[in-house]
Structures are given as C-alpha cells and as structure tokens.
PDB file of C-alpha atoms and ligand atoms in Angstrom:
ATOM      1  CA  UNK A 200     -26.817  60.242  59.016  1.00 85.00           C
ATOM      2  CA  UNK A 201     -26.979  56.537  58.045  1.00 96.00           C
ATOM      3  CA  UNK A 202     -25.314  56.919  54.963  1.00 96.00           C
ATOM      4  CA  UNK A 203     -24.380  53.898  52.874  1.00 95.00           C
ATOM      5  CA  UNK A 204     -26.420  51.680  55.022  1.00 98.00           C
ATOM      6  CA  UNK A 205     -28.932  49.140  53.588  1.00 98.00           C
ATOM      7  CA  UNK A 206     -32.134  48.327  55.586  1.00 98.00           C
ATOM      8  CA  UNK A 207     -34.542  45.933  54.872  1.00 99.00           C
ATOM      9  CA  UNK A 208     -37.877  46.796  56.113  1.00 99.00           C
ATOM     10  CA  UNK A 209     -40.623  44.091  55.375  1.00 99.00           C
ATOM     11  CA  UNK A 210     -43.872  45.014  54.340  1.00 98.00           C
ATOM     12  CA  UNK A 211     -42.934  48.167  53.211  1.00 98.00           C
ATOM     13  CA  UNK A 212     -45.519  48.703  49.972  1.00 98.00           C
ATOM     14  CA  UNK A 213     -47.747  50.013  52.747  1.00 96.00           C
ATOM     15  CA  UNK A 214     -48.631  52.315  55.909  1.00 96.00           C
ATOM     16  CA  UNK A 215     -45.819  51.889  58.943  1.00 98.00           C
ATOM     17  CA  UNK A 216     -43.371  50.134  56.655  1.00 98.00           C
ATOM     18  CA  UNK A 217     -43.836  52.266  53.800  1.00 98.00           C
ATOM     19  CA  UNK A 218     -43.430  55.376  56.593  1.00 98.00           C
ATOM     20  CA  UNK A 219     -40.323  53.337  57.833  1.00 98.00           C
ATOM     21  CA  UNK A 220     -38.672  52.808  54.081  1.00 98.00           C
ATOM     22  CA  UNK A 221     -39.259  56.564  53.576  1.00 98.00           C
ATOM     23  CA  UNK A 222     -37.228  57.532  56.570  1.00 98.00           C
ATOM     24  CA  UNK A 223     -34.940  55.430  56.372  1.00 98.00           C
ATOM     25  CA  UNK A 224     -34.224  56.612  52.694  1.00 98.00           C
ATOM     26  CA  UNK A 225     -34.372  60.147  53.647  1.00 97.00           C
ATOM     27  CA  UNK A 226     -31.342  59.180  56.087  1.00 98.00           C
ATOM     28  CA  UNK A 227     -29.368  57.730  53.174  1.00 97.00           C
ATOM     29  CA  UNK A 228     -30.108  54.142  53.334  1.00 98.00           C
ATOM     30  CA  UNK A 229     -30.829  51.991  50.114  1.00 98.00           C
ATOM     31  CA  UNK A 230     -33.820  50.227  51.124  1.00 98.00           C
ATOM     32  CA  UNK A 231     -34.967  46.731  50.218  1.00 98.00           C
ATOM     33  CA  UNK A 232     -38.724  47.158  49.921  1.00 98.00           C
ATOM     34  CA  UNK A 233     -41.032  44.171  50.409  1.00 98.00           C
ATOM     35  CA  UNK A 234     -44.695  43.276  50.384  1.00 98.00           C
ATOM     36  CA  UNK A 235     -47.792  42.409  48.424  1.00 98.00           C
ATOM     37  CA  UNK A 236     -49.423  45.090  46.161  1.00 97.00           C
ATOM     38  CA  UNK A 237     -50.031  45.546  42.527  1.00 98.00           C
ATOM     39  CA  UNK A 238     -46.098  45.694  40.781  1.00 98.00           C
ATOM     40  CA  UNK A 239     -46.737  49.200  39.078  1.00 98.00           C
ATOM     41  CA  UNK A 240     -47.788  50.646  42.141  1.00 98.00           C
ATOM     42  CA  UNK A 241     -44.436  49.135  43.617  1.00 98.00           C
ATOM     43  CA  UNK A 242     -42.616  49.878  40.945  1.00 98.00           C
ATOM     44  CA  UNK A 243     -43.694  53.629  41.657  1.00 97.00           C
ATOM     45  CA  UNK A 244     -42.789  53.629  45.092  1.00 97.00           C
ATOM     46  CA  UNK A 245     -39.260  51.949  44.489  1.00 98.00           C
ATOM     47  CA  UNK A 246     -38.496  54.952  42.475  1.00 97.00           C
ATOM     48  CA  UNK A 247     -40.227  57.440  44.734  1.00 96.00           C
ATOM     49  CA  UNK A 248     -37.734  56.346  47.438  1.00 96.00           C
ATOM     50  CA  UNK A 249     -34.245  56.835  44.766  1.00 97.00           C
ATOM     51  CA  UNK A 250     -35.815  60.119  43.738  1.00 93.00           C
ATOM     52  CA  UNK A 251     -34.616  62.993  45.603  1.00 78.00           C
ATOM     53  CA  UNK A 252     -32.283  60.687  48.023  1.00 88.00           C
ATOM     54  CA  UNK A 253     -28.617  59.337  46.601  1.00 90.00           C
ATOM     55  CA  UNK A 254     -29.746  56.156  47.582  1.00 97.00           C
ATOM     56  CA  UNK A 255     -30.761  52.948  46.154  1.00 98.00           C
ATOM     57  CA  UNK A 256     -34.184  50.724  46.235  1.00 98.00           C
ATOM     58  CA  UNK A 257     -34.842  47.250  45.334  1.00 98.00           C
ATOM     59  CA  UNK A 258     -37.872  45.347  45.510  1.00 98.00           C
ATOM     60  CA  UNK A 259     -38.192  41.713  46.750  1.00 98.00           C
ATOM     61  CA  UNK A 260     -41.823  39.867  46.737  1.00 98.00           C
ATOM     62  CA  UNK A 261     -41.129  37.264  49.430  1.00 98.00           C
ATOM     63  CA  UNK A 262     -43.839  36.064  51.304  1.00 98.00           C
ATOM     64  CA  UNK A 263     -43.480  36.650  54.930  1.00 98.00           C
ATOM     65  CA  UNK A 264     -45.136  33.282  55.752  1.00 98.00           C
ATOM     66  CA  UNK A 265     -42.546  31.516  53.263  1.00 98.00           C
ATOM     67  CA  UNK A 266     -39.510  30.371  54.809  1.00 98.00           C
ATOM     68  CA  UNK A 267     -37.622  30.243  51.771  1.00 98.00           C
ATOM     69  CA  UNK A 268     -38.653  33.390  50.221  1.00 98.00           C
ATOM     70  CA  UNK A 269     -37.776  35.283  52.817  1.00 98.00           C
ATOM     71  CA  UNK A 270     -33.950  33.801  52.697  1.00 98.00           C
ATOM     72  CA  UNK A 271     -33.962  34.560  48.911  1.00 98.00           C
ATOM     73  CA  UNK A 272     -34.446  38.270  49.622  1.00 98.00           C
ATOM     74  CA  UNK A 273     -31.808  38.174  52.708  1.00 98.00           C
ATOM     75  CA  UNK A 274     -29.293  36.605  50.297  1.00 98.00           C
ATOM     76  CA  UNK A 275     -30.631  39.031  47.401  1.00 98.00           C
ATOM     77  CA  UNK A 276     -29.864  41.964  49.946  1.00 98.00           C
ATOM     78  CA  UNK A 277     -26.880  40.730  50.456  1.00 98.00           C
ATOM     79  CA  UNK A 278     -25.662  40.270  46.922  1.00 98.00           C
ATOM     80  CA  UNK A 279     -26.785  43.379  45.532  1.00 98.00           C
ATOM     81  CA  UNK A 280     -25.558  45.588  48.547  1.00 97.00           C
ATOM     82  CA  UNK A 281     -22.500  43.457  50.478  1.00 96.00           C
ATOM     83  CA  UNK A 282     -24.543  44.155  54.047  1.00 96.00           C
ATOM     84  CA  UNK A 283     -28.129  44.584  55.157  1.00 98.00           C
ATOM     85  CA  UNK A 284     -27.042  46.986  58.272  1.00 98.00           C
ATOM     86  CA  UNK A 285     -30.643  46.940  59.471  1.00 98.00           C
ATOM     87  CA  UNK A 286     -33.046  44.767  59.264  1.00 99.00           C
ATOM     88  CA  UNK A 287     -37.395  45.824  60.369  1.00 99.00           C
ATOM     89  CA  UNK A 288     -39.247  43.589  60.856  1.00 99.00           C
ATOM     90  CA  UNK A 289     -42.908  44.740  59.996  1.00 98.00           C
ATOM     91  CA  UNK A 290     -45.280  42.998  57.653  1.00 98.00           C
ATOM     92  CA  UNK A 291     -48.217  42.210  59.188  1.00 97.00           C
ATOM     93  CA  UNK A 292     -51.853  40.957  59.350  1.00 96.00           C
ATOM     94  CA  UNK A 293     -55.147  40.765  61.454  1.00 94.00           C
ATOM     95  CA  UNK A 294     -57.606  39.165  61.629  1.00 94.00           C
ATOM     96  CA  UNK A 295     -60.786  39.756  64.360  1.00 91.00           C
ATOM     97  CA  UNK A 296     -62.783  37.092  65.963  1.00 95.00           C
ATOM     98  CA  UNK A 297     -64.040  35.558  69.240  1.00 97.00           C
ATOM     99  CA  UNK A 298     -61.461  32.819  69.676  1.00 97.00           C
ATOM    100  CA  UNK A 299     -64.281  29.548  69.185  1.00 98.00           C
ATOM    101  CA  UNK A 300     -65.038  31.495  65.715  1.00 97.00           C
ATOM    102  CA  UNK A 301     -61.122  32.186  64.654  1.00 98.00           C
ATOM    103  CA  UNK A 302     -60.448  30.360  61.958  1.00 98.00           C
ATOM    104  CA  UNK A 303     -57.535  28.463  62.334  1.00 98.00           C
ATOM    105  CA  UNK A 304     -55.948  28.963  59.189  1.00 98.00           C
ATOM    106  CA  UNK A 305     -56.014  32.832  60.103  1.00 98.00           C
ATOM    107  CA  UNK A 306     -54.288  31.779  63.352  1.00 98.00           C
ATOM    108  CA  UNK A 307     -51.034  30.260  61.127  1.00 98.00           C
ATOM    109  CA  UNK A 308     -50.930  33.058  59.162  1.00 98.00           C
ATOM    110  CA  UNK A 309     -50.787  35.445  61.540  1.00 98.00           C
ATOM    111  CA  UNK A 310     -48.527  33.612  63.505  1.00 98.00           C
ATOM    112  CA  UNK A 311     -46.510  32.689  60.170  1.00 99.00           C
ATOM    113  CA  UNK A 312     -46.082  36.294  58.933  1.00 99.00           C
ATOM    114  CA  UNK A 313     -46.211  38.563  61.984  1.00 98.00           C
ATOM    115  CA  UNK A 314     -43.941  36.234  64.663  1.00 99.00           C
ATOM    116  CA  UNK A 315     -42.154  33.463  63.029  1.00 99.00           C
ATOM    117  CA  UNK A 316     -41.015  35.480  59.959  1.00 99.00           C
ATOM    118  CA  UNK A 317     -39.161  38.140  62.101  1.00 99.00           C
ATOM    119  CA  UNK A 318     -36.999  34.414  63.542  1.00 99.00           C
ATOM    120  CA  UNK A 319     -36.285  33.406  59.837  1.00 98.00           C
ATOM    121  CA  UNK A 320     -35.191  37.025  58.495  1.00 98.00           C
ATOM    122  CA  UNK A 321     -33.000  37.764  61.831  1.00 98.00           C
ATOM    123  CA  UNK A 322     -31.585  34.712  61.616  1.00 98.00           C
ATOM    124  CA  UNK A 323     -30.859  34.937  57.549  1.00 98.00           C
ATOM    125  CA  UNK A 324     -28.937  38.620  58.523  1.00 98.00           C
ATOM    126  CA  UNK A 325     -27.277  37.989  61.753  1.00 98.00           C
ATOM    127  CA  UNK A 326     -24.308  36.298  59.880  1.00 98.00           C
ATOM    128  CA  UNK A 327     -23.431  39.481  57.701  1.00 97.00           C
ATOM    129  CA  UNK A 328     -23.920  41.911  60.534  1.00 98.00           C
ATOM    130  CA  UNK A 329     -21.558  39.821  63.116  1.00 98.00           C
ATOM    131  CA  UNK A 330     -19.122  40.241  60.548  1.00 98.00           C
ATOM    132  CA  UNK A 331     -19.232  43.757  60.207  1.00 97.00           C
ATOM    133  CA  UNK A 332     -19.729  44.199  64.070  1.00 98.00           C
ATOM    134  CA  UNK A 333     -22.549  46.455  63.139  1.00 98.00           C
ATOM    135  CA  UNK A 334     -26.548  46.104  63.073  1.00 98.00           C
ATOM    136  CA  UNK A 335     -30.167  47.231  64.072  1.00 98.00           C
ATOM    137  CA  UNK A 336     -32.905  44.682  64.838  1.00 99.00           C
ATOM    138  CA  UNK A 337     -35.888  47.033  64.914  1.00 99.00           C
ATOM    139  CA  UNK A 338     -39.432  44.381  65.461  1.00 99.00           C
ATOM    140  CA  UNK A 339     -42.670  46.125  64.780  1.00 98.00           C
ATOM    141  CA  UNK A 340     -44.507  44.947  67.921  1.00 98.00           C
ATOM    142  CA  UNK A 341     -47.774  46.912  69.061  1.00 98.00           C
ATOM    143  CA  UNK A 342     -49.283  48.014  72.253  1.00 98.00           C
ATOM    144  CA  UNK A 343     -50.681  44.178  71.733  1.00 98.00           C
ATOM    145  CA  UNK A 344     -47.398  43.241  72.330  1.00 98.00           C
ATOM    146  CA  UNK A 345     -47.872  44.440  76.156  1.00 98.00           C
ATOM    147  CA  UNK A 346     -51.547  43.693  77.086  1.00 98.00           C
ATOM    148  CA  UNK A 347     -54.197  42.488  75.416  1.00 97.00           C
ATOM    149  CA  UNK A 348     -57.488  43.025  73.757  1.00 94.00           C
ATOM    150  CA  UNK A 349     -60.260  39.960  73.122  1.00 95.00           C
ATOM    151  CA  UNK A 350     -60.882  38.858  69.737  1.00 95.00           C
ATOM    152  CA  UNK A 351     -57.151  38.964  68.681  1.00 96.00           C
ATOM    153  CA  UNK A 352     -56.166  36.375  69.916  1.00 98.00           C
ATOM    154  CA  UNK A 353     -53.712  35.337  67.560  1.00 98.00           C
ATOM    155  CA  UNK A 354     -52.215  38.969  67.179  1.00 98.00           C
ATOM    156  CA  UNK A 355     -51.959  39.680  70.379  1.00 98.00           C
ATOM    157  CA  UNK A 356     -50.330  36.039  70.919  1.00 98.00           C
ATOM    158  CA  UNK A 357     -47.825  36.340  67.828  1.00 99.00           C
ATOM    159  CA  UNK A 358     -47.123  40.164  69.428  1.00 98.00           C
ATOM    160  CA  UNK A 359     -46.331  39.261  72.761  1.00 99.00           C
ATOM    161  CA  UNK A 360     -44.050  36.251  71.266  1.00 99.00           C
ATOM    162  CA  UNK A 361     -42.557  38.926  69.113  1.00 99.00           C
ATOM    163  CA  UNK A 362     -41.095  40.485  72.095  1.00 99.00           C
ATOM    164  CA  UNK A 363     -39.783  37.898  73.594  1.00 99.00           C
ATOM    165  CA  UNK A 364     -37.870  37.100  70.405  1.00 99.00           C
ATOM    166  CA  UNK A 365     -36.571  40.796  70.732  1.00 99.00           C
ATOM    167  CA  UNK A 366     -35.727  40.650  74.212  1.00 99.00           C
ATOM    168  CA  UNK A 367     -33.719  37.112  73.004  1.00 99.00           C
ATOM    169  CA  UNK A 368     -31.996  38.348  70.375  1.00 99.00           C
ATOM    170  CA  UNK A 369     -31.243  41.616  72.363  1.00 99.00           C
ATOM    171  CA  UNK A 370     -29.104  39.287  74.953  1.00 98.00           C
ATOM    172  CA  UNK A 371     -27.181  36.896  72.369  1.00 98.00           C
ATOM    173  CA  UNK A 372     -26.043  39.745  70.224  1.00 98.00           C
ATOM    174  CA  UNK A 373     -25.202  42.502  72.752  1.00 98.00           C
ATOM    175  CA  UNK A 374     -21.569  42.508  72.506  1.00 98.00           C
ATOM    176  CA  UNK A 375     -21.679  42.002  68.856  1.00 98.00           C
ATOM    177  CA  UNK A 376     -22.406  46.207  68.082  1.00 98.00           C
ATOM    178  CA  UNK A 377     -26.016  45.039  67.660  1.00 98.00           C
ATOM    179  CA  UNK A 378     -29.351  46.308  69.077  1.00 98.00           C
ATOM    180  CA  UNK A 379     -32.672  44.381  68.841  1.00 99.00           C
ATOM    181  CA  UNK A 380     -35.953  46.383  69.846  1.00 99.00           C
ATOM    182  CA  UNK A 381     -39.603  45.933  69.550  1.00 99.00           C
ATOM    183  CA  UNK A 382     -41.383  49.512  68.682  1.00 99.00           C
ATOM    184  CA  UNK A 383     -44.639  49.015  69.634  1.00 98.00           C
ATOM    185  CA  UNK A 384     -47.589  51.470  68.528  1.00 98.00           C
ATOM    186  CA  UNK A 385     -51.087  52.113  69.800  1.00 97.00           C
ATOM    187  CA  UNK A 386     -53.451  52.598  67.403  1.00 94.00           C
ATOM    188  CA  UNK A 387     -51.880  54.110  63.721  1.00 96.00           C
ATOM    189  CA  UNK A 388     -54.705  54.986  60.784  1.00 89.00           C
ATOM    190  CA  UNK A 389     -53.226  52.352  58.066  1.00 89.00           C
ATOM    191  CA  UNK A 390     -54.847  50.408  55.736  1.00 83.00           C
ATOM    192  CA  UNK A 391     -54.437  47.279  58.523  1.00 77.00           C
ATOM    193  CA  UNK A 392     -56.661  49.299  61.191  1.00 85.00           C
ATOM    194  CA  UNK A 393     -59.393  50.508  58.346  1.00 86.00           C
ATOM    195  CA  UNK A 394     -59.639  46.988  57.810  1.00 83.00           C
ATOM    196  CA  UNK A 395     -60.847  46.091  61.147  1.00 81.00           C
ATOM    197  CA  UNK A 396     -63.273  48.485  61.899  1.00 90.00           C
ATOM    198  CA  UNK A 397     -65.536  46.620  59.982  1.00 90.00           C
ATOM    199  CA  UNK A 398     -64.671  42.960  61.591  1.00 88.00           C
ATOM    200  CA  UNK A 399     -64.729  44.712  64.992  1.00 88.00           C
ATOM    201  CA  UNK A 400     -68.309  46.523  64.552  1.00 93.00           C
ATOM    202  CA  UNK A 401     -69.598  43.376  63.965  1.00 91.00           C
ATOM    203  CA  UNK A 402     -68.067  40.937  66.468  1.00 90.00           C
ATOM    204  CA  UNK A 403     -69.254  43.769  69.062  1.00 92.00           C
ATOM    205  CA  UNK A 404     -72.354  44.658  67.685  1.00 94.00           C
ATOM    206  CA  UNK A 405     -71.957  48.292  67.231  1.00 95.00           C
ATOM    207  CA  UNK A 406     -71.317  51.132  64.662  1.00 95.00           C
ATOM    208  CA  UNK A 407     -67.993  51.852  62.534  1.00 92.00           C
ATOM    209  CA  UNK A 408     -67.940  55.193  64.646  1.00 90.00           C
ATOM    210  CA  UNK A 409     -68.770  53.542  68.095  1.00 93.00           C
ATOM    211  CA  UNK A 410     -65.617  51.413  66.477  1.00 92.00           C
ATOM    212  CA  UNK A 411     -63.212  53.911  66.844  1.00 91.00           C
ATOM    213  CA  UNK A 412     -64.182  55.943  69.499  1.00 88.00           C
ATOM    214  CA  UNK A 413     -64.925  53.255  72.283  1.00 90.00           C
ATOM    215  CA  UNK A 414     -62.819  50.798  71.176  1.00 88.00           C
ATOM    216  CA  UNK A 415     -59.838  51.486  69.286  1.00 89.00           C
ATOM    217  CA  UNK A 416     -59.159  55.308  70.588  1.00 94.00           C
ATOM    218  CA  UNK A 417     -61.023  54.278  73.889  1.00 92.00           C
ATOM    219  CA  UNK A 418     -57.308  53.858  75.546  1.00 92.00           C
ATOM    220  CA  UNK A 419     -55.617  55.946  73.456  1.00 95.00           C
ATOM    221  CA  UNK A 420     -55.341  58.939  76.203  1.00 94.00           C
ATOM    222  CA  UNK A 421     -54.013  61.966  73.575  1.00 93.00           C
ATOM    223  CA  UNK A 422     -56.921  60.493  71.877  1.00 90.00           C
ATOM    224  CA  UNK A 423     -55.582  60.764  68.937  1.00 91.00           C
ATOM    225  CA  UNK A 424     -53.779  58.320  66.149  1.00 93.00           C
ATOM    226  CA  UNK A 425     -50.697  57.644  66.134  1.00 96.00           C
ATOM    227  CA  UNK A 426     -48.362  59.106  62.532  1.00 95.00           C
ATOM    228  CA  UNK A 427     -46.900  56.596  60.042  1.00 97.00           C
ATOM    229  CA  UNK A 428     -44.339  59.289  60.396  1.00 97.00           C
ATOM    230  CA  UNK A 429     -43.578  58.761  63.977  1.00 98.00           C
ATOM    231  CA  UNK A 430     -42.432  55.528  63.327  1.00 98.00           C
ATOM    232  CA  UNK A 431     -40.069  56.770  60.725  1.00 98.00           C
ATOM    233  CA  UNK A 432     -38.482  58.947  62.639  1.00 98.00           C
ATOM    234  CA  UNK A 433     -38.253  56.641  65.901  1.00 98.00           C
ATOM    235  CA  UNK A 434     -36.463  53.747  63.645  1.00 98.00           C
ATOM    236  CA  UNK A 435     -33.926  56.485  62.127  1.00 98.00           C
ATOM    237  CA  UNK A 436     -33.563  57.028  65.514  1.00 98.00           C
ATOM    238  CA  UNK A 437     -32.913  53.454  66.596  1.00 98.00           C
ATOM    239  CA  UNK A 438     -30.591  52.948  63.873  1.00 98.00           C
ATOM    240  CA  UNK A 439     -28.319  55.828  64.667  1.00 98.00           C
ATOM    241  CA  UNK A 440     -25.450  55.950  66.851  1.00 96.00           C
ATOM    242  CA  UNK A 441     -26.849  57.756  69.756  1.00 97.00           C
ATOM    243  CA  UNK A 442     -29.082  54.549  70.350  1.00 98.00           C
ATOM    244  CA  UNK A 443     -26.656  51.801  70.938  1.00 98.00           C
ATOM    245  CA  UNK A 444     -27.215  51.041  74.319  1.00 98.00           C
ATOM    246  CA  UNK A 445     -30.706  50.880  73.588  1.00 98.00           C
ATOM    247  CA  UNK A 446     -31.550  46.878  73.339  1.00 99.00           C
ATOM    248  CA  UNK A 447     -33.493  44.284  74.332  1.00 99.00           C
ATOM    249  CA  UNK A 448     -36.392  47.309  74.950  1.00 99.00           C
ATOM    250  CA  UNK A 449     -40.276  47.596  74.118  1.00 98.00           C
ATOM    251  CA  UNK A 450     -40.401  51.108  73.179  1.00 98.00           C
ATOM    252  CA  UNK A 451     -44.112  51.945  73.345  1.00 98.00           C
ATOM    253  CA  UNK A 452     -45.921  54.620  70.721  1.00 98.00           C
ATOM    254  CA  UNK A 453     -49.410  54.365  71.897  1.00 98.00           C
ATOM    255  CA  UNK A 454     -50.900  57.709  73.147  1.00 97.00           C
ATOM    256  CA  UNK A 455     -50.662  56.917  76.979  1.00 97.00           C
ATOM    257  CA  UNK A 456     -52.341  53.578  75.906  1.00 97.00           C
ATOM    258  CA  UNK A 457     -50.139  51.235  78.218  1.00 98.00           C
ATOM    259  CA  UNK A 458     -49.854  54.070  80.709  1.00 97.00           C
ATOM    260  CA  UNK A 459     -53.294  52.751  82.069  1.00 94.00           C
TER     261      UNK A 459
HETATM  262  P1  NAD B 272     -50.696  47.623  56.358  1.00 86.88           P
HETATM  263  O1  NAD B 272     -51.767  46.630  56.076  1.00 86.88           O
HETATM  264  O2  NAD B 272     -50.844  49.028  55.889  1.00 86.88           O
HETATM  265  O3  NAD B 272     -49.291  47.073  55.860  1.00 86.88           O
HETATM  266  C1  NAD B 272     -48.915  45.741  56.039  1.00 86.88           C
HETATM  267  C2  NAD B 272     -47.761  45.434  55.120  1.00 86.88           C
HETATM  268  O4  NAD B 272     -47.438  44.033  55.261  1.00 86.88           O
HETATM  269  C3  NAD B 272     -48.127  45.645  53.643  1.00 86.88           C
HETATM  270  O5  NAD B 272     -47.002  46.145  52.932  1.00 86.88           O
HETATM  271  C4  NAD B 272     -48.455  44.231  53.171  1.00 86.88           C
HETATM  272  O6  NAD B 272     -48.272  44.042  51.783  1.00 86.88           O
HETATM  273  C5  NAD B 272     -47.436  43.448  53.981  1.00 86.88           C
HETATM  274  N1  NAD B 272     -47.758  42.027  54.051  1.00 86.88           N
HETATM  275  C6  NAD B 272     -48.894  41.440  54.494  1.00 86.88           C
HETATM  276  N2  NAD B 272     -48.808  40.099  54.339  1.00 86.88           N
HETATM  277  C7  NAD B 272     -47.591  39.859  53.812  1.00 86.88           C
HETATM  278  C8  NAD B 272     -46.912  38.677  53.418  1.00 86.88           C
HETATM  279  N3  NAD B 272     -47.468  37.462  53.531  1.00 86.88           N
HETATM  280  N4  NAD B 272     -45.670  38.795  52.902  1.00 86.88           N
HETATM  281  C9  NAD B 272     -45.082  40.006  52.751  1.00 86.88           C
HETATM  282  N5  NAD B 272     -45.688  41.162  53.106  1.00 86.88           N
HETATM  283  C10 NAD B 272     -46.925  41.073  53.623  1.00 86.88           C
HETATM  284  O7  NAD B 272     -50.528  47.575  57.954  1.00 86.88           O
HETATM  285  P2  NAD B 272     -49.788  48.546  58.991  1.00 86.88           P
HETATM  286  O8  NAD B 272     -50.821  49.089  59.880  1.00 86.88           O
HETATM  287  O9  NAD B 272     -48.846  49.447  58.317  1.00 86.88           O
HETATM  288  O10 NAD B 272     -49.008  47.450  59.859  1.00 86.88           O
HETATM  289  C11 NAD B 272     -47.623  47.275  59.786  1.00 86.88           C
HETATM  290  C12 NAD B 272     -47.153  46.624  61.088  1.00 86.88           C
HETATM  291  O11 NAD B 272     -47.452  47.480  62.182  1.00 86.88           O
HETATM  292  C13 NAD B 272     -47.814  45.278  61.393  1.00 86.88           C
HETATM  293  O12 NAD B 272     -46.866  44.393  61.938  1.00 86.88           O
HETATM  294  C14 NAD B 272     -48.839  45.652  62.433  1.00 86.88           C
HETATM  295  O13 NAD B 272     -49.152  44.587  63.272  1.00 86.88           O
HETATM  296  C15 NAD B 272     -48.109  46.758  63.182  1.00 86.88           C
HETATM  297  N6  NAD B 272     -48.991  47.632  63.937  1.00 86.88           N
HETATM  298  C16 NAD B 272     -49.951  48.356  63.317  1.00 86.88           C
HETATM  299  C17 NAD B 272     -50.770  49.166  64.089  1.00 86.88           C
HETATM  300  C18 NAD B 272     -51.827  50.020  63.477  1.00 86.88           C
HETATM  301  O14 NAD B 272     -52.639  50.581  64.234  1.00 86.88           O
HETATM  302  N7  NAD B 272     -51.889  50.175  62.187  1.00 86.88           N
HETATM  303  C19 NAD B 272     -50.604  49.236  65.468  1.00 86.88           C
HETATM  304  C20 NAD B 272     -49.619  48.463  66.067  1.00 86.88           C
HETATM  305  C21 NAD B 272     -48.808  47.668  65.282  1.00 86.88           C
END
C-alpha cells in the first residue's frame, strides 16, 4: 500500500514508535529508525523490520534535543533513499512533579525533545516533500495535548504546543499534497507510562495499583489501554491515500478519555 515510501519515525527503538516503524514496514516503507537503546538490541530490530518485508531499515542515533543531529539524519534519509515521504514525529519523555519541585532542566528536555524537535525535523523534510508534491506529517501528541493533568506540566505544555505546530504546518502546506496531524493517545502500556507509575505514586501519595486504576485508567472510559498496535495501524492509515483531506486534525486514541 505505501510501497517504495520512506518514513522516518523518531524514537522508534521503543513502544508507539517501534509499533509505528513496524506498520509502516509491513506497508512497504523503508523505515529510518531512531532512538536511544543499547546498538545490538537496535541492530536486532533494524533487521527484524527488513525481514519478512521487501523493504529497507536504517538506523540514525540523533538526539531529539540536538538540533544538528537531527538534520544529519534528515539529510542521511535523504541521501540513502532520494525522499523521506513521511516523516513521525514521536520520541518522547516525562517527567512527574508538582511544578515548584520540576526541575528545570527536565522542563528543557522535555520541551527540547517532545515539541521543538518535531519544528527542526519538519522543517529539515519539508524541502524534499514540496518537491515531490507528496508527504505525511504525522505528530505523536497525547490526550495531554487536549486537556491537562497536574504534575506534567511540561508535557502537557510541550503537547498542547505540539498541536499547534500541527495545526500550523497543516495550513502552510495544504496545497502542497501534504497532511500534518497530531494522533493523540490516552493512556498506552509502554515503557514511558511504566516509568511513571512510580513518580506518580509518590507525588500523590498512593499505591502503584491505586496508580493505574484512579489515575491513569481513571478517564480512560473502555477502561482499558490503549495497543502500540493501534497506532500502527492509524499512521498507515494517515499515510495512505484515502486520508488526504485529513489535515491540520487532533485525532484522539484515548478510550473515551476526552469524551468527558
Ligand atoms: P517509550 O519510552 O517506550 O519510547 C520513547 C522513544 O523515544 C524511545 O525510542 C526512546 O529511545 C526515544 N527517545 C527518548 N529520548 C530521546 C532522545 N533524546 N533522542 C532520540 N530518541 C529519544 O515511550 P512511548 O510511550 O512509546 O512514547 C512515544 C510517544 O508517545 C511520546 O511522544 C509520548 O509522549 C507519546 N505518548 C505516549 C503515551 C503512553 O501512554 N505511552 C500516551 C500518549 C502519548
């Protein structure tokens, strides 16, 4: 279905991205994978996406919060494929804390590598796909992107400024055959959330199961978590054909989360 295409999908040695890269390879894209992890692990999943797909996988290491880095992989895309047809925008980080605790180093790194890296990689592929009058912007926003929840401050700041740089983009590159949308998911078992149970137990004061029943499934209304897998499947989606008048959108995944 999306045969020949190249996507880039940041973060991808993990959870949503990983999901992403997977789908998107399954659809025929080569796939530049990126994110932190140990290199034969990455190594492994580089082939894992060439096995079994006629498609091709390279790995770049930039550093989402590393302006440069992140236009050595665009231009490494670039090089090695002639296009990067579709570009998602995922890596991400958390960090939980009432907002006169949060650190504010944690504050520019979240803000470096889950808002203003999304500006320096759309910016580093817009050229190519103007040229080819051809392209999918797909921003991994969050239900955070939409309301909020305290002691995320700077996530739920760098999410909500995430889709206003998708709404942005959506309106400057309209008539150009290219769609920009923000995919934002409720709560999705990853590494990222397992992480914060801990954090959150103890900014509220209660247990790892009180965690995820009152607080992170508390709005959820299926109640249930949403699949790496969905996402997959929703950006294959987003990247075919049939969604091309589909821009400038916040496309929840949250349960009935936002519904409230
Ligand atoms: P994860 O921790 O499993 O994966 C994060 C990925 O980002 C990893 O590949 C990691 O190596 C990469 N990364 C982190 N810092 C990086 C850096 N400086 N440079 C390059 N790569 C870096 O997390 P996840 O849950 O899969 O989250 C992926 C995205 O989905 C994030 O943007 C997150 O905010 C969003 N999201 C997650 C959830 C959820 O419940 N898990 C919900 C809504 C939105």
């Amino acid at each position: 279905m999306l045969n020949g295409k190249t996507a880039i999908v940041t973060g991808s040695t993990s959870g949503i991205g990983l999901a992403i890269a997977k789908a998107l390879a399954e659809a025929g894209c080569n796939i530049v994978l990126n994110g932190l992890g140990n290199a034969d692990e990455i190594e492994k999943l580089r082939l894992g996406l060439e096995s079994g797909h006629d498609v091709r996988a390279l790995y770049h290491g930039a550093d989402m919060s590393k302006p440069s880095e992140i236009a050595s992989m665009a231009q490494q895309a670039l090089a090695v494929f002639g296009a990067v047809d579709i570009l998602v925008n995922n890596a991400g980080i958390q960090h939980v804390a009432p907002i006169e605790d949060f650190p504010p180093e944690k504050w520019d790194a979240i803000l470096a590598i889950n808002l203003s890296s999304a500006f320096h990689t759309i910016r580093a592929v817009l050229p190519a796909m103007k040229a080819r009058r051809w392209g999918r912007i797909i921003n991994i926003g969050s239900a955070h992107a939409l309301v909020a929840s305290p002691f995320k401050a700077a996530y739920v700041a760098a999410k909500h400024g995430l889709l206003g740089l998708t709404k942005t983009v959506a309106l400057e590159v309209a008539e150009h055959g290219i769609t920009c949308n923000a995919v934002c998911p409720g709560y999705v078992f990853t590494p990222l959330v397992e992480g914060q149970i801990d954090d959150t137990a103890k900014a509220r004061g209660i247990s790892r199961e009180a965690v995820i029943r009152d607080v992170l499934l508390a709005a959820q209304a299926t109640k249930q978590f949403v699949k790496p897998e969905d996402l997959g499947a929703l950006s294959v989606f987003l990247a075919s054909d049939a969604a091309a008048q589909i821009t400038g959108a916040a496309l929840p995944v949250d349960g009935g989360w936002t519904a409230h």
